[in-house]
CSV table of C-alpha atoms in Angstrom, one decimal:
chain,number,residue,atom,x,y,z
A,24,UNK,CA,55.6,53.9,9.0
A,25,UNK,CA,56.6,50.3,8.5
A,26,UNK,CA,53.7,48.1,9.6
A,27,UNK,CA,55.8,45.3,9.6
A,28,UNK,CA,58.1,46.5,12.2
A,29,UNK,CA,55.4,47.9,13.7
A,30,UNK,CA,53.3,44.3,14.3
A,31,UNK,CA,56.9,42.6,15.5
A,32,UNK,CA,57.0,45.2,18.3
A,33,UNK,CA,53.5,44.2,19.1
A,34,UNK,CA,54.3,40.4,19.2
A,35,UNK,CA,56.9,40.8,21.2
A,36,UNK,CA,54.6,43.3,23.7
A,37,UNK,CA,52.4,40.1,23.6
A,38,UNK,CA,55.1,37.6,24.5
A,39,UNK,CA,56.3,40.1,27.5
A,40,UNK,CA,53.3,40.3,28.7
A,41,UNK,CA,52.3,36.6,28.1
A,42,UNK,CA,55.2,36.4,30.6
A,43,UNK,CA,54.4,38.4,33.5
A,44,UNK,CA,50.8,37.2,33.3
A,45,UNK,CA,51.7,33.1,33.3
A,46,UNK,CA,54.3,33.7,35.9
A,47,UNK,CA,51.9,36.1,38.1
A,48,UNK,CA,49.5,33.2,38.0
A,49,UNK,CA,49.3,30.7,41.0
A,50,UNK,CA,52.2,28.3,41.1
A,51,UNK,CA,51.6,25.3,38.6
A,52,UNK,CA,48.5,26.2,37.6
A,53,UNK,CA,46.6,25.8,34.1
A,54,UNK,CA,46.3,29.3,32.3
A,55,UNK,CA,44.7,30.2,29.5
A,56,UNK,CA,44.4,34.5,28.4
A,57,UNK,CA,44.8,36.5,24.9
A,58,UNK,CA,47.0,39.2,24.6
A,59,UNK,CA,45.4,40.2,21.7
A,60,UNK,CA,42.0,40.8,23.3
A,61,UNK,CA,44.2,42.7,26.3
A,62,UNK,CA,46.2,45.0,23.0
A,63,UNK,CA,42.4,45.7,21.6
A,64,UNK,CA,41.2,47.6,24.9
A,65,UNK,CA,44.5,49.4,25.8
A,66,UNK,CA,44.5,50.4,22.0
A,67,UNK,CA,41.3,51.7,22.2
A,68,UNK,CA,41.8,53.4,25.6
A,69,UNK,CA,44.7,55.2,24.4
A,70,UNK,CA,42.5,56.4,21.4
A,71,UNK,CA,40.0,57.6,24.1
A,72,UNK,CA,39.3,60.5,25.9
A,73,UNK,CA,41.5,60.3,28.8
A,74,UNK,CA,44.6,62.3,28.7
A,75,UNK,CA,48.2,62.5,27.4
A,76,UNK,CA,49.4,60.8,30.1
A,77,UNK,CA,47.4,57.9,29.9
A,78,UNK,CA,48.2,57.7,26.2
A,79,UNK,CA,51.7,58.1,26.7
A,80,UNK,CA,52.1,55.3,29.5
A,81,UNK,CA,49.9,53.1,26.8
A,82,UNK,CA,52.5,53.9,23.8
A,83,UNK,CA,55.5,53.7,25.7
A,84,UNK,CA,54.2,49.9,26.8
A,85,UNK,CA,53.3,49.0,23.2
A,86,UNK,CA,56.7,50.4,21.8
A,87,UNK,CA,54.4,52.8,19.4
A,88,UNK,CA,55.5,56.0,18.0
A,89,UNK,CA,51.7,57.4,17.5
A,90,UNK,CA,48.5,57.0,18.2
A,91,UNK,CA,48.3,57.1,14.3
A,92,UNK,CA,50.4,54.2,14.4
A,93,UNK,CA,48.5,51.9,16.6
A,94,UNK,CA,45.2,52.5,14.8
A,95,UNK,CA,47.2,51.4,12.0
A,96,UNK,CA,48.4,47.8,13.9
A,97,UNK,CA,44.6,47.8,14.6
A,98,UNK,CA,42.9,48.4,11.1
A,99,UNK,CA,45.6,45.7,9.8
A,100,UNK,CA,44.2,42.9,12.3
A,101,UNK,CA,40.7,44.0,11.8
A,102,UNK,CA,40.9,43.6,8.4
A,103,UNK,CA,43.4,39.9,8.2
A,104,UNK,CA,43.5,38.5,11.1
A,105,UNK,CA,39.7,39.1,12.8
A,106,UNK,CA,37.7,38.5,9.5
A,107,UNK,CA,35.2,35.5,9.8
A,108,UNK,CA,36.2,32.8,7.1
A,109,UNK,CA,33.6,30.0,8.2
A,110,UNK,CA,31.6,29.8,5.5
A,111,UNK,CA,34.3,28.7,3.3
A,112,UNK,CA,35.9,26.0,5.7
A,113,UNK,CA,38.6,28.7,7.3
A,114,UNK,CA,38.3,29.4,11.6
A,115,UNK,CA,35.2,31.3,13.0
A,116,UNK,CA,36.6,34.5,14.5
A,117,UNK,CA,34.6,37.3,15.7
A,118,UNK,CA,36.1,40.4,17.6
A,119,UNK,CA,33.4,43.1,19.1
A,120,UNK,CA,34.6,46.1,20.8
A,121,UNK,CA,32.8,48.4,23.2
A,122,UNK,CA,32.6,51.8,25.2
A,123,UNK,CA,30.2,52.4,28.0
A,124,UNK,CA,31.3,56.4,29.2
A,125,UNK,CA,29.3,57.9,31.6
A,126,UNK,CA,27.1,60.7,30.4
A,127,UNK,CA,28.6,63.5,32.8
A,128,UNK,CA,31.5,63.2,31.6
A,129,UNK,CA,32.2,66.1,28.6
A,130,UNK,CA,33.1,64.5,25.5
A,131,UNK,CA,34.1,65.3,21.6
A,132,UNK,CA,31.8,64.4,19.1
A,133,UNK,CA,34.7,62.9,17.2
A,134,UNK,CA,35.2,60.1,20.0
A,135,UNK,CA,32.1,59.0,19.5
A,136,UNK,CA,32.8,58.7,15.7
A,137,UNK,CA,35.9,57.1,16.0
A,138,UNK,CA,34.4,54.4,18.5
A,139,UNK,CA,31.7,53.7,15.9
A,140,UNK,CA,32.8,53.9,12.5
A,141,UNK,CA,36.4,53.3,13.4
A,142,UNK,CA,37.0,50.4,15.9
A,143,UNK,CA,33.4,49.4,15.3
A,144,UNK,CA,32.8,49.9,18.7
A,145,UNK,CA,29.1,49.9,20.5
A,146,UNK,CA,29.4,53.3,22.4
A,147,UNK,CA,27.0,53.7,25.2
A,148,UNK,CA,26.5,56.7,27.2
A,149,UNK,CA,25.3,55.2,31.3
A,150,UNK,CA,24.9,56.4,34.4
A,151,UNK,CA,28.1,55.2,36.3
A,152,UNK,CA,26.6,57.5,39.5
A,153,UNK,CA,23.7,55.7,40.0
A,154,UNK,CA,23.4,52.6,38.3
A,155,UNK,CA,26.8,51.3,38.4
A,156,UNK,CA,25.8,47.3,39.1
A,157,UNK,CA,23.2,47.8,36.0
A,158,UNK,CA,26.0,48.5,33.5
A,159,UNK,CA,28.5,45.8,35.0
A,160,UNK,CA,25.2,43.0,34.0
A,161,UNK,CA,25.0,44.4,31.1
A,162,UNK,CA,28.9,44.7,30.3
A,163,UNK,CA,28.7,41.1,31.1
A,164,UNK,CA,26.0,40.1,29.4
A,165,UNK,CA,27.1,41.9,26.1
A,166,UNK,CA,30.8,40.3,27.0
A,167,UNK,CA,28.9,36.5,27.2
A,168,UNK,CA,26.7,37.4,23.9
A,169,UNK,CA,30.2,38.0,21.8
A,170,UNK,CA,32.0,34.9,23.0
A,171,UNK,CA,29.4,31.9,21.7
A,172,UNK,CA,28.3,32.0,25.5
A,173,UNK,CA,31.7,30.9,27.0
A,174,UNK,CA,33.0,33.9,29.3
A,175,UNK,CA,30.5,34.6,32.1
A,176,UNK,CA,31.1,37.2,34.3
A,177,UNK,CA,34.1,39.3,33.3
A,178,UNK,CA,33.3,41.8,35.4
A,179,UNK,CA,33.3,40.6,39.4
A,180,UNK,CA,31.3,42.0,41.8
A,181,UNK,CA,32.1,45.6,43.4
A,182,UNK,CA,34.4,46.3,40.1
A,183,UNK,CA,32.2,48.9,38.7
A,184,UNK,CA,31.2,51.6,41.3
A,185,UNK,CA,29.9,55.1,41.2
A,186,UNK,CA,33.6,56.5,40.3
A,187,UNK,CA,33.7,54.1,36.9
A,188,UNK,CA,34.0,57.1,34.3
A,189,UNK,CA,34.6,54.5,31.0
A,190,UNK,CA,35.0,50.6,30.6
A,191,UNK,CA,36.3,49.7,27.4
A,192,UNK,CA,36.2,46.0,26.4
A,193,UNK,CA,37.0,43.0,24.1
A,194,UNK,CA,35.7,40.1,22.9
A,195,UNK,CA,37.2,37.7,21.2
A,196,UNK,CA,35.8,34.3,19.6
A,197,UNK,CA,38.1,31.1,17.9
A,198,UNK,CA,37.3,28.1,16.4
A,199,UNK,CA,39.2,26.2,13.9
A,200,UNK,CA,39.5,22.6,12.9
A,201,UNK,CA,43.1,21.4,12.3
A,202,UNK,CA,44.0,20.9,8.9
A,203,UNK,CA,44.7,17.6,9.3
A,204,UNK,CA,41.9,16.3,12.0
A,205,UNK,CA,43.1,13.6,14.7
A,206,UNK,CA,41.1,9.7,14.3
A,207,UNK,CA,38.8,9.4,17.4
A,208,UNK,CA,40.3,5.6,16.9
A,209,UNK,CA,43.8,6.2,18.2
A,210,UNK,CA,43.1,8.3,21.3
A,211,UNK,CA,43.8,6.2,24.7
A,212,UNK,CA,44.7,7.3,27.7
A,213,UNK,CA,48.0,7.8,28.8
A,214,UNK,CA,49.9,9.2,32.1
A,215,UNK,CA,50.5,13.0,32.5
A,216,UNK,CA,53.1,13.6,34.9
A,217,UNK,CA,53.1,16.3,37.1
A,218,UNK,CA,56.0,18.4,38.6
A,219,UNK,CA,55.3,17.1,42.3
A,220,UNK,CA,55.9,14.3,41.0
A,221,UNK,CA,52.6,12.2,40.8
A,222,UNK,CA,50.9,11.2,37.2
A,223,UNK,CA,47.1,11.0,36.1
A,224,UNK,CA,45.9,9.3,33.4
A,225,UNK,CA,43.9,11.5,30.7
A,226,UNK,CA,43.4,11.1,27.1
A,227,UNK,CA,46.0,11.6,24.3
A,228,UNK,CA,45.8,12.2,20.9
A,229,UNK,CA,47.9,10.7,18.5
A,230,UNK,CA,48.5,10.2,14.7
A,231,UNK,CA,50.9,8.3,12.3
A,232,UNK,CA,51.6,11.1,9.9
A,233,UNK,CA,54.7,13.1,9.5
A,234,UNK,CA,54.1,16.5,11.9
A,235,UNK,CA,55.4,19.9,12.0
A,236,UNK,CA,57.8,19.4,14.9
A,237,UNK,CA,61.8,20.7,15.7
A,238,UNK,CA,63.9,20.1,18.4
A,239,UNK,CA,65.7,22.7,20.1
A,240,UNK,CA,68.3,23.2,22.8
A,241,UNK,CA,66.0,22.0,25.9
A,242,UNK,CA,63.0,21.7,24.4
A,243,UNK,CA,60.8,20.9,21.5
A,244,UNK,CA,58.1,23.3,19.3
A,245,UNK,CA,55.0,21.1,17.6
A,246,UNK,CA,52.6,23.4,15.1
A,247,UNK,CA,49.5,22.4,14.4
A,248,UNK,CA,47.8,24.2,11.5
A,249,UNK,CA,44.0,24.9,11.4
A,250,UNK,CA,42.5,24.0,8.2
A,251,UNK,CA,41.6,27.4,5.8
A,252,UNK,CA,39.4,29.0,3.8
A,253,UNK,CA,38.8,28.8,0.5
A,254,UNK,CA,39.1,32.6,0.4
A,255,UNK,CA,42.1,32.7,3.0
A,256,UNK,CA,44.8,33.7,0.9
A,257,UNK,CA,46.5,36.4,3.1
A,258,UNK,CA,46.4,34.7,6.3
A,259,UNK,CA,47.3,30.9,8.4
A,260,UNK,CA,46.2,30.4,11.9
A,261,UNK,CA,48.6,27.6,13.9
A,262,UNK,CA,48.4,26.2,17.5
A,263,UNK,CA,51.8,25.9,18.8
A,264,UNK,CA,52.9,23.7,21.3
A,265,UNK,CA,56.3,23.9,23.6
A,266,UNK,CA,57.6,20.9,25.3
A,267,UNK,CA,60.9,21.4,27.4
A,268,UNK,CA,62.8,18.2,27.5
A,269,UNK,CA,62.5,17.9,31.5
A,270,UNK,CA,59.3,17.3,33.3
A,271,UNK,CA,59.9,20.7,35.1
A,272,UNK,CA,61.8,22.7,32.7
A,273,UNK,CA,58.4,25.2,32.2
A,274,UNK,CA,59.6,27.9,34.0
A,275,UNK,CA,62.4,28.3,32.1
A,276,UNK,CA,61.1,28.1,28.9
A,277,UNK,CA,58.6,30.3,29.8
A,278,UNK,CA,61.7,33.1,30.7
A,279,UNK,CA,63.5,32.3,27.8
A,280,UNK,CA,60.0,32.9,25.3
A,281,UNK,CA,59.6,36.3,27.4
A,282,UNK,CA,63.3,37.6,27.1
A,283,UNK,CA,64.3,36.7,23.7
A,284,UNK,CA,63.1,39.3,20.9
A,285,UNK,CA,62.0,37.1,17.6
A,286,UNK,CA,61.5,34.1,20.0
A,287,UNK,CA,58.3,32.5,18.1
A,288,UNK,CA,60.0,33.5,14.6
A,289,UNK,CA,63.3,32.0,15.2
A,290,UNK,CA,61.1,28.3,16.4
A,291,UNK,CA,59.1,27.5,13.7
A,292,UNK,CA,58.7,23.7,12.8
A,293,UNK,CA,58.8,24.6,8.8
A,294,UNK,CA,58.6,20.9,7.3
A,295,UNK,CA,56.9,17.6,8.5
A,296,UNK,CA,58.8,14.8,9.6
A,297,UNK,CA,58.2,11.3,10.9
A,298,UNK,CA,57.9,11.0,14.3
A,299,UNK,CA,58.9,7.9,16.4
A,300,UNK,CA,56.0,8.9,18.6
A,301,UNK,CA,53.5,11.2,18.9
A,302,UNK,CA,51.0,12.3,21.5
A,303,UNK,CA,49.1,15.5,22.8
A,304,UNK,CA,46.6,15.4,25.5
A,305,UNK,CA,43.1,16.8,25.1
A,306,UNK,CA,42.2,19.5,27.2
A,307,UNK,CA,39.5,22.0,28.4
A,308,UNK,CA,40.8,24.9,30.7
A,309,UNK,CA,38.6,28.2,31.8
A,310,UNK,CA,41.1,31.1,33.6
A,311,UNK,CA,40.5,34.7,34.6
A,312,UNK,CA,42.8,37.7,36.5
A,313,UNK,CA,42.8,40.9,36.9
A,314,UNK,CA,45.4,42.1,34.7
A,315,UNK,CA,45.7,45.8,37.0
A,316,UNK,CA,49.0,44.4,38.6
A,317,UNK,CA,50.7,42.9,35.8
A,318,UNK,CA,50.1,45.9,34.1
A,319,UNK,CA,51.7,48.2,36.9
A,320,UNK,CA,55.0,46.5,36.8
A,321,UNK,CA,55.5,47.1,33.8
A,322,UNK,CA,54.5,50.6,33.9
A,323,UNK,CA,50.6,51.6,33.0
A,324,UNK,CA,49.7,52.5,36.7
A,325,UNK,CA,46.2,54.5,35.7
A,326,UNK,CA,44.0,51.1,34.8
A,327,UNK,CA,42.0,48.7,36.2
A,328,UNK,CA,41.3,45.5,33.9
A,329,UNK,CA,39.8,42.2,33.6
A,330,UNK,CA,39.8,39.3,31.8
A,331,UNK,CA,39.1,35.7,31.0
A,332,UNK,CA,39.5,33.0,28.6
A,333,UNK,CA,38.6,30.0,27.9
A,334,UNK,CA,39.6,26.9,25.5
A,335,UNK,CA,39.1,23.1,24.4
A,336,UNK,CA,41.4,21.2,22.0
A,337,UNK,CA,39.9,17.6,20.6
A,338,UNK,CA,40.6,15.2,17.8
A,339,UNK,CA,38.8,18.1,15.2
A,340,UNK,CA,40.2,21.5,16.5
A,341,UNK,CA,40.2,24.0,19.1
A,342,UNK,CA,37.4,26.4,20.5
A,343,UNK,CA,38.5,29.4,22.7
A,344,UNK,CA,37.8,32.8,23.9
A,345,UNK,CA,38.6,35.7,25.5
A,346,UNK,CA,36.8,38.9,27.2
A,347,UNK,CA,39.0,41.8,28.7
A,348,UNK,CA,37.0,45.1,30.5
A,349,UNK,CA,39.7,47.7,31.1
A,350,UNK,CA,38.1,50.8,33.7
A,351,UNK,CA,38.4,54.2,34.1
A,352,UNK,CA,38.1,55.1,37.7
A,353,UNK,CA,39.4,58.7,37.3
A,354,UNK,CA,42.2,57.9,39.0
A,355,UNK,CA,63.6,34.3,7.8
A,356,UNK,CA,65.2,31.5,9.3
A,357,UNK,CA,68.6,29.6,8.8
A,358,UNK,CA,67.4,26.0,7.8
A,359,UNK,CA,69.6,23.6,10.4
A,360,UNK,CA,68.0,19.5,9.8
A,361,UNK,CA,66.9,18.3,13.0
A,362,UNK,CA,67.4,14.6,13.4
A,363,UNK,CA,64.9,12.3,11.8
A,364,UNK,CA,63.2,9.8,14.2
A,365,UNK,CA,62.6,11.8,17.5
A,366,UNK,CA,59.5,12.0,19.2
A,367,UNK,CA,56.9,14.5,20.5
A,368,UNK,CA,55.4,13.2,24.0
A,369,UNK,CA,53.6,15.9,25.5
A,370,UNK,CA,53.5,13.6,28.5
A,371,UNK,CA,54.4,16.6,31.3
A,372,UNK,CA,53.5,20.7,31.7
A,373,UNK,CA,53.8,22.5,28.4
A,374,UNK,CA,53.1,26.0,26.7
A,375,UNK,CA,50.8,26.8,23.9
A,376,UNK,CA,49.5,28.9,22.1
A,377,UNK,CA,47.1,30.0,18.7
A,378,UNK,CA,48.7,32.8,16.2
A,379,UNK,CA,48.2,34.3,13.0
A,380,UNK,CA,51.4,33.2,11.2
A,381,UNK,CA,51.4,36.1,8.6
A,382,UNK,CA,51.0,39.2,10.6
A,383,UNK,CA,52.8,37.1,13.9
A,384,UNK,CA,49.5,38.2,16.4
A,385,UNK,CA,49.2,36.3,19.2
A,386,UNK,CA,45.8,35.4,20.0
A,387,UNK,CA,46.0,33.0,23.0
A,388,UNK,CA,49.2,31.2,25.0
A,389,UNK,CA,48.9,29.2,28.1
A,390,UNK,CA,50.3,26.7,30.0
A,391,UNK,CA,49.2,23.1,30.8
A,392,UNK,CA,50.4,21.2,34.6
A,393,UNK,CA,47.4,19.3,34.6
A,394,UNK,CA,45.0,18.4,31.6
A,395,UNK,CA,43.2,16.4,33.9
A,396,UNK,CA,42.3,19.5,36.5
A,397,UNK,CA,38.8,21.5,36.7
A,398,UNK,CA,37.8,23.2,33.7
A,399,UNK,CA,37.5,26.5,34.8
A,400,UNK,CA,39.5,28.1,37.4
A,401,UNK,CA,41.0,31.7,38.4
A,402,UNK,CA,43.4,33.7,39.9
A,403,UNK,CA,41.5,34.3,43.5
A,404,UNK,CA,44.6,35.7,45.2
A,405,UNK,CA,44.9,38.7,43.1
A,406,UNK,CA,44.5,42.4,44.6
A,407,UNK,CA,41.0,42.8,42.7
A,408,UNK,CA,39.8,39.4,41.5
């Protein structure tokens, strides 16, 4: 098995999925989710008790060959990408993983183990039958523990009932400072326009030194790197930011990043260059959907999942997270010079997103229309949210 391969095929998973979940969301809306928290729980359900089919649907969607070969995806990001480098100036990162299975259900021993000692998993047997709003607070609770506090209430009310038979879940925590931090001096506040057409004034950040940015056909790509370890020798976190040339030229973008294998390979800024400006508004944005219909269309029909994220870019970093509760209801680039002197004036909607440049996971991507819009926000018109 070439792991390699094998964690391309799961980027691009992430970026097909990234786009069916920002264009299911409502129209020009701020979105924030992690397709690697969403991978973690339909990795682990496939791993579960639950059936060929179920496993099947789940390695047809993640282009695996095995089961053997997405615990081997996993145990690679468990041990790079998710290992906690804070004490020696690297990002905070924590991952938890959980099973509650109700306890009529007849089980292997070996499920259990596997849970525990291999996706270091909490595995709690409950009564779905009978106490089936006591496990959703305490799914919840356990979901706001693992994310410093910042998702509440993953699970909605009425999504956990006396037919739940599992919920397997993710949590996923991020904070890293940029390697090279923003002044607090040279933020002002600028105009943000808006695809209807208006503007609203919200604070940029900007900076004088040379950045990580290319232009493209249509649009530009800025990478921010966050500031590592001392220890971080086999890993680089980046955010990346990418800003079509016209003010509504998101949706497109957005397509062409779904549809094109290798798209985040084949747009990497790879030297800094002098800018003849350079802004980025700060932001906060809270969003959460159930992922169940996004998931149908493109073809795992047996699950019913959750999630939320979170995240906050200033002058020092970025702070995010992510919480996803999937149930069981028993149902190398060629180098081409970009011009010298252009700008980067993220000044109009935008994508992002955070990655681990070494293994190419994707840990969050969103989409900016407003950075001036409430912090928190959700997908209310889906079927189960």
């Amino acid at each position: 098995m070439d792991v390699r391969e094998a964690m391309k095929n799961q980027t691009h998973v992430a970026m097909i999925l990234s786009g069916h979940g920002l264009s299911s969301a409502p129209k020009d809306s701020n979105v924030i989710f992690s397709p690697a928290s969403i991978n973690s729980a339909i990795t682990m359900h496939a791993a579960g008790p639950g059936g060929d089919l179920v496993s099947g649907q789940i390695l047809s969607f993640l282009r695996s060959s095995s089961i053997d070969e997405l615990k081997t995806v996993f145990r690679e990001l468990a041990s790079v990408v998710y290992t906690d480098r804070s004490a020696t100036g690297g990002p905070k990162i924590t991952a938890a993983n959980g099973l509650w299975i109700d306890k009529s259900l007849p089980t292997d021993p070996k499920f259990k183990d596997l849970f525990e000692n291999f996706f270091k998993a909490v595995y709690v047997p409950v009564d779905f039958r009978s106490e089936a709003e006591e496990v959703r607070r305490e799914v919840n609770s356990w979901v706001e523990h693992h994310t410093n506090n910042l998702i509440k209430d993953l699970l909605p009310d009425g999504s956990v009932t006396s037919l739940t038979n599992k919920i397997y879940a993710n949590a996923l925590y991020f904070k890293g400072a940029w390697k090279r931090p923003f002044e607090k001096y040279y933020t002002r506040d600028n105009d943000f326009h808006l695809v209807n057409g208006t503007s609203v004034s919200v604070p940029f950040m900007s900076s004088y030194e040379n950045q990580y940015v290319r232009a493209y056909d249509g649009f530009k790509v800025l990478r921010l790197p966050y500031r590592r370890g001392s220890d971080d020798t086999n890993r680089k976190f980046s955010m990346y930011f990418y800003l079509p040339d016209k003010k509504d030229g998101l949706d497109d973008l957005l397509e062409k990043m779904a549809s094109t294998p290798g798209f985040l390979d084949s747009h990497i800024p790879t030297y800094r260059d002098e800018l003849e400006k350079f802004r980025i508004p700060k932001f906060k944005i809270e969003f959460g959907f159930s992922v169940t219909s996004v998931l149908d269309r493109l073809g795992l029909r047996s699950m019913s999942m959750y999630h939320k994220a979170c995240v906050e870019i200033d002058e020092e970093g970025a702070e995010a997270a992510a919480a996803t509760a999937d149930g069981d209801c028993g149902c190398s680039l060629d180098f081409v010079e970009p011009p010298k002197k252009i700008d980067f004036v993220a000044d109009h909607p935008f994508l992002f997103l955070t990655r681990e440049e070494k293994t190419g996971t994707v840990l969050f991507v969103g989409q900016i229309f407003d950075p001036s819009g409430p912090c928190s926000g959700s997908n209310s018109d889906s079927d189960d949210y």
